[in-house]
XYZ file of C-alpha atoms in Angstrom:
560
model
C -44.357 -19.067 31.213
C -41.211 -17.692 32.634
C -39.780 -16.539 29.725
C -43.136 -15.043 28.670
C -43.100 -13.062 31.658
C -39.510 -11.659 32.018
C -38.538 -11.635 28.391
C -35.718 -14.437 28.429
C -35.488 -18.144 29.486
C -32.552 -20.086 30.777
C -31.684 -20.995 27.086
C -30.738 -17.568 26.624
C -28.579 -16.986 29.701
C -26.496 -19.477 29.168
C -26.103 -18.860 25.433
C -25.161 -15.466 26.795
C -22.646 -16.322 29.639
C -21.625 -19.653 27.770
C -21.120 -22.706 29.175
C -18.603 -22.825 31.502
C -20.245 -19.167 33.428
C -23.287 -20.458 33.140
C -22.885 -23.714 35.023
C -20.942 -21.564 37.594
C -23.421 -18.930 38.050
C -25.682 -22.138 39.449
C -23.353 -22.254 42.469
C -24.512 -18.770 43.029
C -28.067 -18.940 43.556
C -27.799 -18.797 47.203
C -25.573 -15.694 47.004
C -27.919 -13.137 45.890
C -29.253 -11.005 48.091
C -31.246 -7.451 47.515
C -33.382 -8.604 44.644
C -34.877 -5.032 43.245
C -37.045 -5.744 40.514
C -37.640 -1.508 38.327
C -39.316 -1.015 35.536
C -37.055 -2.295 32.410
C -33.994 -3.725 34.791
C -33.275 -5.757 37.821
C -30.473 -5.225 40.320
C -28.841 -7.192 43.549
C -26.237 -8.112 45.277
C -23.934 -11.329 44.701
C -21.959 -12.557 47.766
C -18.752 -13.737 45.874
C -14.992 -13.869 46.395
C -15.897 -10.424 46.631
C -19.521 -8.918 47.080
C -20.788 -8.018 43.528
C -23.140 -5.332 42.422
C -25.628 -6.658 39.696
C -27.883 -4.355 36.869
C -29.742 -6.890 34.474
C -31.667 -4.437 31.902
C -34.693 -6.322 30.089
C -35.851 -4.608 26.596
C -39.106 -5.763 25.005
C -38.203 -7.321 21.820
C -34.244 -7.387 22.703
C -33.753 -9.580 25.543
C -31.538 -9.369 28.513
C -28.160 -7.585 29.095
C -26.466 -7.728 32.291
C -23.433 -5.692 34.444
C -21.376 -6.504 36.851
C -18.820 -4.725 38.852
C -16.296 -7.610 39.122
C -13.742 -8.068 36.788
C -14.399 -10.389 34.522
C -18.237 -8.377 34.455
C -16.045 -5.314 33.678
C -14.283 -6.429 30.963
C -18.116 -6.610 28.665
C -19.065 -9.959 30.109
C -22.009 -11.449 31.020
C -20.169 -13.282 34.280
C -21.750 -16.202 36.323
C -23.010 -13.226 39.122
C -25.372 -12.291 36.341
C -26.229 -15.680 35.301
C -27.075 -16.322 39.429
C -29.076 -13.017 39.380
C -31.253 -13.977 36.198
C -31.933 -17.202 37.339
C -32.825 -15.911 40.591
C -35.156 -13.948 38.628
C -36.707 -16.670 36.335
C -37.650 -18.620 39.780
C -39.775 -15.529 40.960
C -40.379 -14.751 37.381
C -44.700 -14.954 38.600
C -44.341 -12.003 40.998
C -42.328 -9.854 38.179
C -45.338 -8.065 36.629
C -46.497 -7.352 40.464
C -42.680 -5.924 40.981
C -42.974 -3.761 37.508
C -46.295 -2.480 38.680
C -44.642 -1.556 42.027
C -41.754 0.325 41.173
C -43.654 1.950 38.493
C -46.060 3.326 41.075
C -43.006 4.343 43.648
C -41.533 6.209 40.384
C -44.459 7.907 39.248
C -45.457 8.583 43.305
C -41.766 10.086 44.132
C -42.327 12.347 40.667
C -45.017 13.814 41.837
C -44.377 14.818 45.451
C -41.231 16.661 44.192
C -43.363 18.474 41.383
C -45.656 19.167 44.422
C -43.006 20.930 46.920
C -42.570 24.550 47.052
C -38.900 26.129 46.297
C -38.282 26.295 50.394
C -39.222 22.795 50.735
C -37.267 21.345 47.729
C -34.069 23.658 49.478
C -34.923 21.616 52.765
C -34.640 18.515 51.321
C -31.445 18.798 49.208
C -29.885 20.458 52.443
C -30.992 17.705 54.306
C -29.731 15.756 51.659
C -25.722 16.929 51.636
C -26.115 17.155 55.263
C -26.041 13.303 55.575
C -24.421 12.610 51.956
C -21.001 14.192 52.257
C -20.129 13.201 48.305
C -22.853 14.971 47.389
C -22.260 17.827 48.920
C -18.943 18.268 47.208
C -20.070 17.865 44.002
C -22.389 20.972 44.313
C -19.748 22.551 45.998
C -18.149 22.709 43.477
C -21.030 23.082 41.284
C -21.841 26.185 42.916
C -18.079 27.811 43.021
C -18.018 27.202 39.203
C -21.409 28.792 38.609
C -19.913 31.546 40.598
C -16.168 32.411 38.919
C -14.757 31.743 42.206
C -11.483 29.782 41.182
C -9.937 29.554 44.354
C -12.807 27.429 45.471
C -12.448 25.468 42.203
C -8.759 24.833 42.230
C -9.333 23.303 45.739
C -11.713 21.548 45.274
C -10.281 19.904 41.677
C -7.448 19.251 43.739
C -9.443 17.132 46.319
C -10.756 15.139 43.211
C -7.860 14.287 42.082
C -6.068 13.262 45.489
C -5.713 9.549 45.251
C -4.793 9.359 49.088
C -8.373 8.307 50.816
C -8.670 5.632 48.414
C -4.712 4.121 48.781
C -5.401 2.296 52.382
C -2.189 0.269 51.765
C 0.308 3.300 49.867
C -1.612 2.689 46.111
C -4.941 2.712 44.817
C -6.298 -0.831 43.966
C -7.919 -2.003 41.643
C -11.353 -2.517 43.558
C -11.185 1.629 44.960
C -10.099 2.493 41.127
C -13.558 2.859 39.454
C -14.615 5.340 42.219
C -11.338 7.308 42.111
C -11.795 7.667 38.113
C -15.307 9.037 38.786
C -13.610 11.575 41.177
C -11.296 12.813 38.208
C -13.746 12.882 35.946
C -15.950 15.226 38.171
C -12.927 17.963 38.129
C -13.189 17.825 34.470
C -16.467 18.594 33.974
C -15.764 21.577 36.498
C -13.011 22.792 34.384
C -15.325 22.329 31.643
C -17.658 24.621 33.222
C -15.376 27.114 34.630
C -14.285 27.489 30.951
C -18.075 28.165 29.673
C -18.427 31.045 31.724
C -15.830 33.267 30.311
C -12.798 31.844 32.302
C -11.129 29.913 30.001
C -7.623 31.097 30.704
C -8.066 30.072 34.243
C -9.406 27.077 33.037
C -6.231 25.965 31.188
C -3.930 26.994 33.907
C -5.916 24.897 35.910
C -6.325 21.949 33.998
C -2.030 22.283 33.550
C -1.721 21.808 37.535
C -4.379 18.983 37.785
C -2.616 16.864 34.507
C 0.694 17.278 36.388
C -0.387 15.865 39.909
C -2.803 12.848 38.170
C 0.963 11.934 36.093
C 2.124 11.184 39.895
C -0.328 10.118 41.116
C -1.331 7.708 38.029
C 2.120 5.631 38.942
C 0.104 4.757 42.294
C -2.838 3.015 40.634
C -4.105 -0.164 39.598
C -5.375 0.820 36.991
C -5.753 -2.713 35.013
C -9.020 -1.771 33.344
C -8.194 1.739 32.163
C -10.585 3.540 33.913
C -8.653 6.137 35.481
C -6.406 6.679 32.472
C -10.035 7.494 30.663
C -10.678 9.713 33.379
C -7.316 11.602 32.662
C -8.608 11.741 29.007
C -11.141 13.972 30.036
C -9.236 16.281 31.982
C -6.823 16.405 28.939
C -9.828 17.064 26.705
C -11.027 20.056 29.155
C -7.657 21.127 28.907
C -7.848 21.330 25.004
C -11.091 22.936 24.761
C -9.811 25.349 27.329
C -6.559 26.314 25.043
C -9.075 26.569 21.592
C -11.232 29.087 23.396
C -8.136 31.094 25.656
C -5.678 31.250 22.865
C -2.510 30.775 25.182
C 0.849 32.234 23.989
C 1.678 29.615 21.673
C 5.758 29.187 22.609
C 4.631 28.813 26.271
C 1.930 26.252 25.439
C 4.411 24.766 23.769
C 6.831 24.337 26.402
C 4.203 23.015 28.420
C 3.324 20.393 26.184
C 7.096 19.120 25.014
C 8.129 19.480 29.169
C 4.848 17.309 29.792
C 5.455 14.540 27.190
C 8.868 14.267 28.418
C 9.098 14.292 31.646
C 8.980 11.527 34.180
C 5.400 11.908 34.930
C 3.909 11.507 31.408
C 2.398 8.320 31.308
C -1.344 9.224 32.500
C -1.898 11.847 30.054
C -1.225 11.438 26.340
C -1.290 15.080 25.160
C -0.827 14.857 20.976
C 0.436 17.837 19.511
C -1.840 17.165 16.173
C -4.437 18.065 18.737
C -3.156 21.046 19.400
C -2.095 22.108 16.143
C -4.549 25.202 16.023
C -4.123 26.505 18.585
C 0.007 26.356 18.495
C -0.157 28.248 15.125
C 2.896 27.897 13.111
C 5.183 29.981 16.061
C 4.042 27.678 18.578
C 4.535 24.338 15.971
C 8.255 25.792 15.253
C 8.894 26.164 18.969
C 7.475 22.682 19.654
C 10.095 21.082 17.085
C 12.983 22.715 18.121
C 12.255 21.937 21.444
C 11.773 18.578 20.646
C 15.020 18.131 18.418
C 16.555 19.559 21.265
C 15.471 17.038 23.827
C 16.402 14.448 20.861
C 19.685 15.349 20.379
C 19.974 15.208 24.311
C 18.306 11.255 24.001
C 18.676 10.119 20.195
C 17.392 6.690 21.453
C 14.475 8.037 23.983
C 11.170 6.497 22.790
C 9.158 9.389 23.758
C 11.869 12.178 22.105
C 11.150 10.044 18.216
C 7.301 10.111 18.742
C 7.034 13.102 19.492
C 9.527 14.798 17.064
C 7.444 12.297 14.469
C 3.818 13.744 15.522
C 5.228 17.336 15.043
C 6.840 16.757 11.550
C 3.646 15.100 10.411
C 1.398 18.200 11.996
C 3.697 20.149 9.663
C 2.446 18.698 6.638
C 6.310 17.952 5.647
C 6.828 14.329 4.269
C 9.587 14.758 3.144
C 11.271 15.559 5.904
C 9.034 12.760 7.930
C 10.319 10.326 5.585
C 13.792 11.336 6.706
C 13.214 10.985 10.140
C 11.953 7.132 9.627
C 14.415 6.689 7.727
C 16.925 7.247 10.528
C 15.656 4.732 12.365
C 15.113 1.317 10.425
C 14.059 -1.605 12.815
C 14.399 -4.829 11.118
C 11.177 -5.897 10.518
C 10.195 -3.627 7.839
C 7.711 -1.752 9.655
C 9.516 1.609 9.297
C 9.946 0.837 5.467
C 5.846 0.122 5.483
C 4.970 3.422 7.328
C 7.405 5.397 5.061
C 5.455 3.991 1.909
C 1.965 4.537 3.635
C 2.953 8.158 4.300
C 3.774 8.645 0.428
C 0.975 6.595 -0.979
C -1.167 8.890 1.449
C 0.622 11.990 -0.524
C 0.301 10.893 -3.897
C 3.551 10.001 -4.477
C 2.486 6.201 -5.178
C 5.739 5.172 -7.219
C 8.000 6.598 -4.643
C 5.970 4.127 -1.804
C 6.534 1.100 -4.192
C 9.823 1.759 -4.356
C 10.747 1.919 -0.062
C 8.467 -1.341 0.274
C 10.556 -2.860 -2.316
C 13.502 -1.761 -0.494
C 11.954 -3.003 2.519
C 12.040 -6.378 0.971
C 15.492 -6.608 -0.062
C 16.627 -4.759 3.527
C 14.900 -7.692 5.225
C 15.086 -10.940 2.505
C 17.152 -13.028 5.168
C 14.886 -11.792 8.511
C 12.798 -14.667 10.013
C 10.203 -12.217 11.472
C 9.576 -9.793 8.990
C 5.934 -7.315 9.181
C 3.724 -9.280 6.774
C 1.965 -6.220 6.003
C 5.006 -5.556 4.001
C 5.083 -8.205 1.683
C 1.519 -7.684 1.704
C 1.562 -4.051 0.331
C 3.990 -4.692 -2.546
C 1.812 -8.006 -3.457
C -1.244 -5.877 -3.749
C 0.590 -3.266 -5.974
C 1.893 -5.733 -8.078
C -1.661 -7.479 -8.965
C -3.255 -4.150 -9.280
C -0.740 -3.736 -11.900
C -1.110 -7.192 -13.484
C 2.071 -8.056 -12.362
C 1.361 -11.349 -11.014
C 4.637 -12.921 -11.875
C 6.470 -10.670 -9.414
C 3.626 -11.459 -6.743
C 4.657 -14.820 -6.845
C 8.150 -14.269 -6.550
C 7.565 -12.209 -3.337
C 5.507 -15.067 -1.755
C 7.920 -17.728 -2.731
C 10.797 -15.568 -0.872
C 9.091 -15.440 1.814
C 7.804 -18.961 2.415
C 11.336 -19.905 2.027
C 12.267 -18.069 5.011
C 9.364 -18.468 7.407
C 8.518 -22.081 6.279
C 4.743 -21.470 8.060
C 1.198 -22.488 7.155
C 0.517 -18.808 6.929
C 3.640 -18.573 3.911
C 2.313 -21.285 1.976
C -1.359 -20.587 1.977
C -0.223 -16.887 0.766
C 1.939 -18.474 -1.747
C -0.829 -20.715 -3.005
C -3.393 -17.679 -3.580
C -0.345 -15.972 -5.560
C 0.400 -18.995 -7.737
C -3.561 -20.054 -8.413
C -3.905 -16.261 -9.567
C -0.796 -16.619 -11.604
C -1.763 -20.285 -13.538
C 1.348 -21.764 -11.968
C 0.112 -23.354 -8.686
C 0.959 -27.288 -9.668
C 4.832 -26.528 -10.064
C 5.233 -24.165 -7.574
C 3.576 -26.798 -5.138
C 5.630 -29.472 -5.776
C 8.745 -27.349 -5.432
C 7.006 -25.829 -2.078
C 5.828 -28.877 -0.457
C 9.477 -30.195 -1.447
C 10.805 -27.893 1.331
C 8.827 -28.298 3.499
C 9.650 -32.486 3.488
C 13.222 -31.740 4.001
C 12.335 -29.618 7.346
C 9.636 -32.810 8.213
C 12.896 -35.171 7.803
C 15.241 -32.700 9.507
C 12.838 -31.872 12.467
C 11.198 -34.921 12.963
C 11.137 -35.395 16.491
C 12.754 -31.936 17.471
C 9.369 -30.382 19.520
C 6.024 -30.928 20.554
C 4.589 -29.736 17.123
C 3.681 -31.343 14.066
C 5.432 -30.678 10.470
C 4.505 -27.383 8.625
C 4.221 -30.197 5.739
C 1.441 -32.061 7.076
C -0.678 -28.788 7.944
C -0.019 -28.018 4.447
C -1.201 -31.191 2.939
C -4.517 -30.782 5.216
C -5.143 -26.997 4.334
C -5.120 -28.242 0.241
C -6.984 -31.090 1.447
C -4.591 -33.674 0.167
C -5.919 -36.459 2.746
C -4.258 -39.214 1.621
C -0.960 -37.682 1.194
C -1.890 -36.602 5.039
C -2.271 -40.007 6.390
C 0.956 -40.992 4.821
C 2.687 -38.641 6.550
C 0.965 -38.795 9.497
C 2.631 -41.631 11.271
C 5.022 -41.294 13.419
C 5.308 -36.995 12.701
C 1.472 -35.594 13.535
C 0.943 -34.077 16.751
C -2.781 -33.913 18.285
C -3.856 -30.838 16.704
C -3.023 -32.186 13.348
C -4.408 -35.858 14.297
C -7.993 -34.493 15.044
C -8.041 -32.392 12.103
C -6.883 -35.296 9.815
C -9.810 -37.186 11.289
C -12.295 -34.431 11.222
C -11.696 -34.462 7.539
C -11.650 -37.977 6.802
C -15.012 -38.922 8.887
C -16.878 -39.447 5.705
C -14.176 -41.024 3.448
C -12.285 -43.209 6.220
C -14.821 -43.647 9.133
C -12.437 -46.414 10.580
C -9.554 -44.252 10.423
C -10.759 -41.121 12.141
C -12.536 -43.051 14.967
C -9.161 -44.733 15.746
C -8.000 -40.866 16.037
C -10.987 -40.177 18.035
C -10.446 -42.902 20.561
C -6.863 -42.330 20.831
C -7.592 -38.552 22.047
C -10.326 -39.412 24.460
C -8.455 -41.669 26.335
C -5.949 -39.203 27.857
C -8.940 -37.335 28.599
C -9.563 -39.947 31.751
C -7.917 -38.096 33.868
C -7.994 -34.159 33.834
C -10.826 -32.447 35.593
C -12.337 -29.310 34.700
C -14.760 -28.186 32.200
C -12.858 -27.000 29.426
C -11.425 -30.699 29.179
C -15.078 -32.503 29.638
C -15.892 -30.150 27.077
C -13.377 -31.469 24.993
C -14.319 -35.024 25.541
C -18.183 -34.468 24.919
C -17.162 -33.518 21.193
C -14.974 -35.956 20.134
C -17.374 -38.988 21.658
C -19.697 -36.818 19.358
C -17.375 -37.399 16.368
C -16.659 -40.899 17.222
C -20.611 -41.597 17.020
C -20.522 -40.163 13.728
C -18.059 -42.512 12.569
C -19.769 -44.833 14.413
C -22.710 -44.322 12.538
C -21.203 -44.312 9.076
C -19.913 -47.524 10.335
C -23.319 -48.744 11.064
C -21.910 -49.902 14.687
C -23.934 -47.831 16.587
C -24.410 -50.447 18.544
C -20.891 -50.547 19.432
C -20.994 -46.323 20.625
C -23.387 -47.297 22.647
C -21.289 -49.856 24.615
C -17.902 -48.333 24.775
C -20.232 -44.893 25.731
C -21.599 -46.766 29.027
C -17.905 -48.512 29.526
C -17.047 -44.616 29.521
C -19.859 -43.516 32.305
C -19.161 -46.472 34.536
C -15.884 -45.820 34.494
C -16.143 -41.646 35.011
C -19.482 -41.763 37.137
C -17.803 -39.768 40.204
C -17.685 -36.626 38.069
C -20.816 -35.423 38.479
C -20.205 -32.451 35.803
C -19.331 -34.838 33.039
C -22.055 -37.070 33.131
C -24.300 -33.730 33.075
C -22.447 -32.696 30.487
C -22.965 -35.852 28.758
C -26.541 -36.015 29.410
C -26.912 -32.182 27.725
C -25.383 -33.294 24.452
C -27.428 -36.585 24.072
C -24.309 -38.607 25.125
């Protein structure tokens, strides 16, 4: 009935929330408070480490979606304050309709008496309005100076937007006060958005230049751990953009602006690219950008910010050439310079030329541990493209040599297979990777590179030889996990062997953990035909556990 009424059930919270939010969000129930029930959403408070606003939006046909201001809720997820909330709603889920019908009515009533007021009266009530609501009354302050060219008014009041000090009550802005500081910031955008529509676009960017420079001091005072402010800054950026396409700025000044602001010491809330501005810079205002840039180089050859920026402004030149020079002064170990040099040519046509630096890149790097795998994986797909599968082997089996990984061998196993030489170049593989088994046995806390190989071909009974004495728990339980039909006995020894370290952890991750592999050892159990047996060492198990109220819950939701 509940779900009939409201549009989800508890089936569908929890598969939304998962289980481990879910079960916490039942801890919650008595800290919701303010239960508003509107038209297609729900909203309330949750008294929680911190207090916790709450939107739940129900769609006919969709389900729920919920919001919540703390940060896990922030981050896109549907947090144990909204699992409290829509449970809270599920219990009261018979006076929902009546709630609907309600705010429907107070909707459709409020609609109407404003339609109904004169001009005087609605002037009353919005003075009355920013009389009491001082936030409001500085937005259509501001509002009203943009409407009316007066940039004075503008430039103070952007400037009061973008003053992080009432919301730093201890010297910074945290991270609870940032969401409503970003809000502030991206208020004095839209005014210099608006100050630019009405014909004062060169005021606009002037502006928008003083308001980027104070938010790159003040950004160093800001938690800003979900990026909300820094999106905020976007927008001012953007203003300032739109503001430059329409004024036309002299190009060498804009850009000195821009090279002064990418390199100076406040540069890390706004990231102004000089692609974006390649319009409006013209070729004067490009050529003054570089050679400012080199410049500043020159000054710093090793300064991060000097090389991306003198690389954006080669590349808004069009000149790959001389952007495959500059990479190619700078070639970091890994191959990834090598890589982006042979994108950049592939990109201009110049396909052989590519082939040829990734090659390079190869041979630069044939004794590096860590090398880009996107390198080895662009000359690989060349080489099959061109049928030369051979060489796409050789590349793979260089590689494995070095890295010795899972990842190496699989890669060299889809190169051989495609080749018709898989069986040789096994043997010889899986021979190397038997002399590391022998050399590291007992060296860390992880299992041979061998034995994940033998499981990832699905060589099982090569596995279990090796097994002994060299497999750590990861490799045990997927051993057994393959072997459950073929070697029941086998993989519910595994089973039983991992469970009982399980004992004595809390938490719910690890009863989690335990709930699927008794699962697995009833399946061996029951290829066994000793069910009989589960069902004993199962109760030994809840006797012996029965405190922990969680896992027997647990155990009770997955039939256990």
């Amino acid at each position: 009935m509940a779900r009939h009424v409201v549009g989800f059930g508890e089936e569908d919270l929890r598969a939304l929330a998962g289980v481990r939010s879910f079960d916490r969000g039942l801890g919650y129930l008595d800290a919701v408070s303010g239960l508003e029930v509107g038209d297609g959403s729900v909203t309330a408070t949750v008294h929680g480490t911190d207090v916790y606003e709450v939107e739940l939006t129900l769609r006919d046909g969709i389900g729920v979606s919920g919001w919540c201001d703390c940060p896990y809720g922030q981050e896109g997820n549907f947090c144990k304050h909204c699992v409290a909330v829509g449970l809270t709603v599920l219990r009261q889920s018979e006076a929902i309709p009546r709630q609907r019908a309600a705010a429907r009515a107070r909707a459709s009533r409020l609609e109407a008496w404003l339609t109904a007021l004169s001009r005087d009266q609605l002037l009353a009530l919005v003075r009355e309005q920013i009389g009491e609501d001082r936030e409001l009354r500085r937005r259509l302050e501001l509002r009203a100076a943009a409407a009316h060219s007066d940039t004075g008014a503008v430039r103070d009041r952007i400037l009061v937007l973008i003053d992080p000090r009432p919301f730093a009550r201890y010297g910074y802005v945290e991270y609870a006060d940032a969401a409503r500081y970003a809000r502030q910031v991206e208020e004095a955008a839209d005014a210099l958005r608006a100050l630019a529509s009405r014909g004062l676009a060169a005021q606009a960017v002037g502006l928008a230049e003083e308001a980027i420079r104070a938010l790159g001091r003040a950004y160093e005072e800001v938690d800003d751990s979900d990026g909300v402010v820094g999106q905020a800054v976007g927008a001012v950026s953007e203003a300032h953009l739109e503001a430059c396409s329409v004024a036309r700025p002299d190009p060498d000044r804009l850009a000195e602006w821009l090279v002064g602001q990418a390199l100076g010491d406040w540069n890390d809330a706004a990231d102004l690219d000089p692609l974006d501005y390649a319009d409006v810079l013209g070729p004067t205002g490009l050529a003054r950008m570089r050679q400012l840039a080199a410049e500043a180089r020159r000054r710093r050859p090793n300064g991060w910010a000097e090389r991306y920026r003198m690389e954006r402004l080669v590349k808004a030149e069009g000149d790959v050439d001389a952007l495959v020079a500059l990479y190619a002064k700078d070639l970091v170990p890994s191959g990834a310079t090598h890589l982006r040099i042979a994108e950049e040519l592939e990109a201009a046509g110049r396909a052989d030329e590519a082939l040829a630096w990734a090659e390079r890149g190869l041979r630069d790097t044939a004794a590096e541990a860590h090398v880009d795998g996107r390198l080895a994986d662009y000359v690989c797909t060349r080489y099959t493209q061109a049928g030369r599968t051979a060489e796409t082997v050789a590349v793979r089996h260089d590689r494995f040599r070095v890295e010795r990984s899972l990842v190496a061998y699989q890669q060299l196993r889809a190169a051989a297979r495609t080749a018709g030489c898989w069986e040789s170049t096994r043997e010889a593989a899986l021979a190397v990777l038997g002399e590391d088994a022998c050399r590291d046995r007992g060296a860390g806390y992880r299992g041979p590179v061998l034995l994940d190989a033998l499981l990832d071909d699905g060589d099982l009974d090569a596995a279990w030889r090796e097994a002994v004495g060299r497999a750590d728990d990861r490799q045990w339980q997927w051993l057994a996990d393959l072997s459950r039909e073929r070697r029941p006995a086998d993989a519910l020894a595994v089973y039983l062997r991992l469970i009982e370290p399980l004992k004595e952890p809390t938490g719910d991750r690890v009863y989690e953990r335990m709930a699927q592999l008794l699962l697995k050892a009833r399946d061996c159990h029951q290829a066994m035909g000793t069910e009989a047996e589960f069902t004993a060492q199962l109760a030994d198990l809840r006797a012996e556990l029965k405190r922990r109220r969680k896992l027997m819950t647990l155990l009770d939701r997955h039939g256990l």
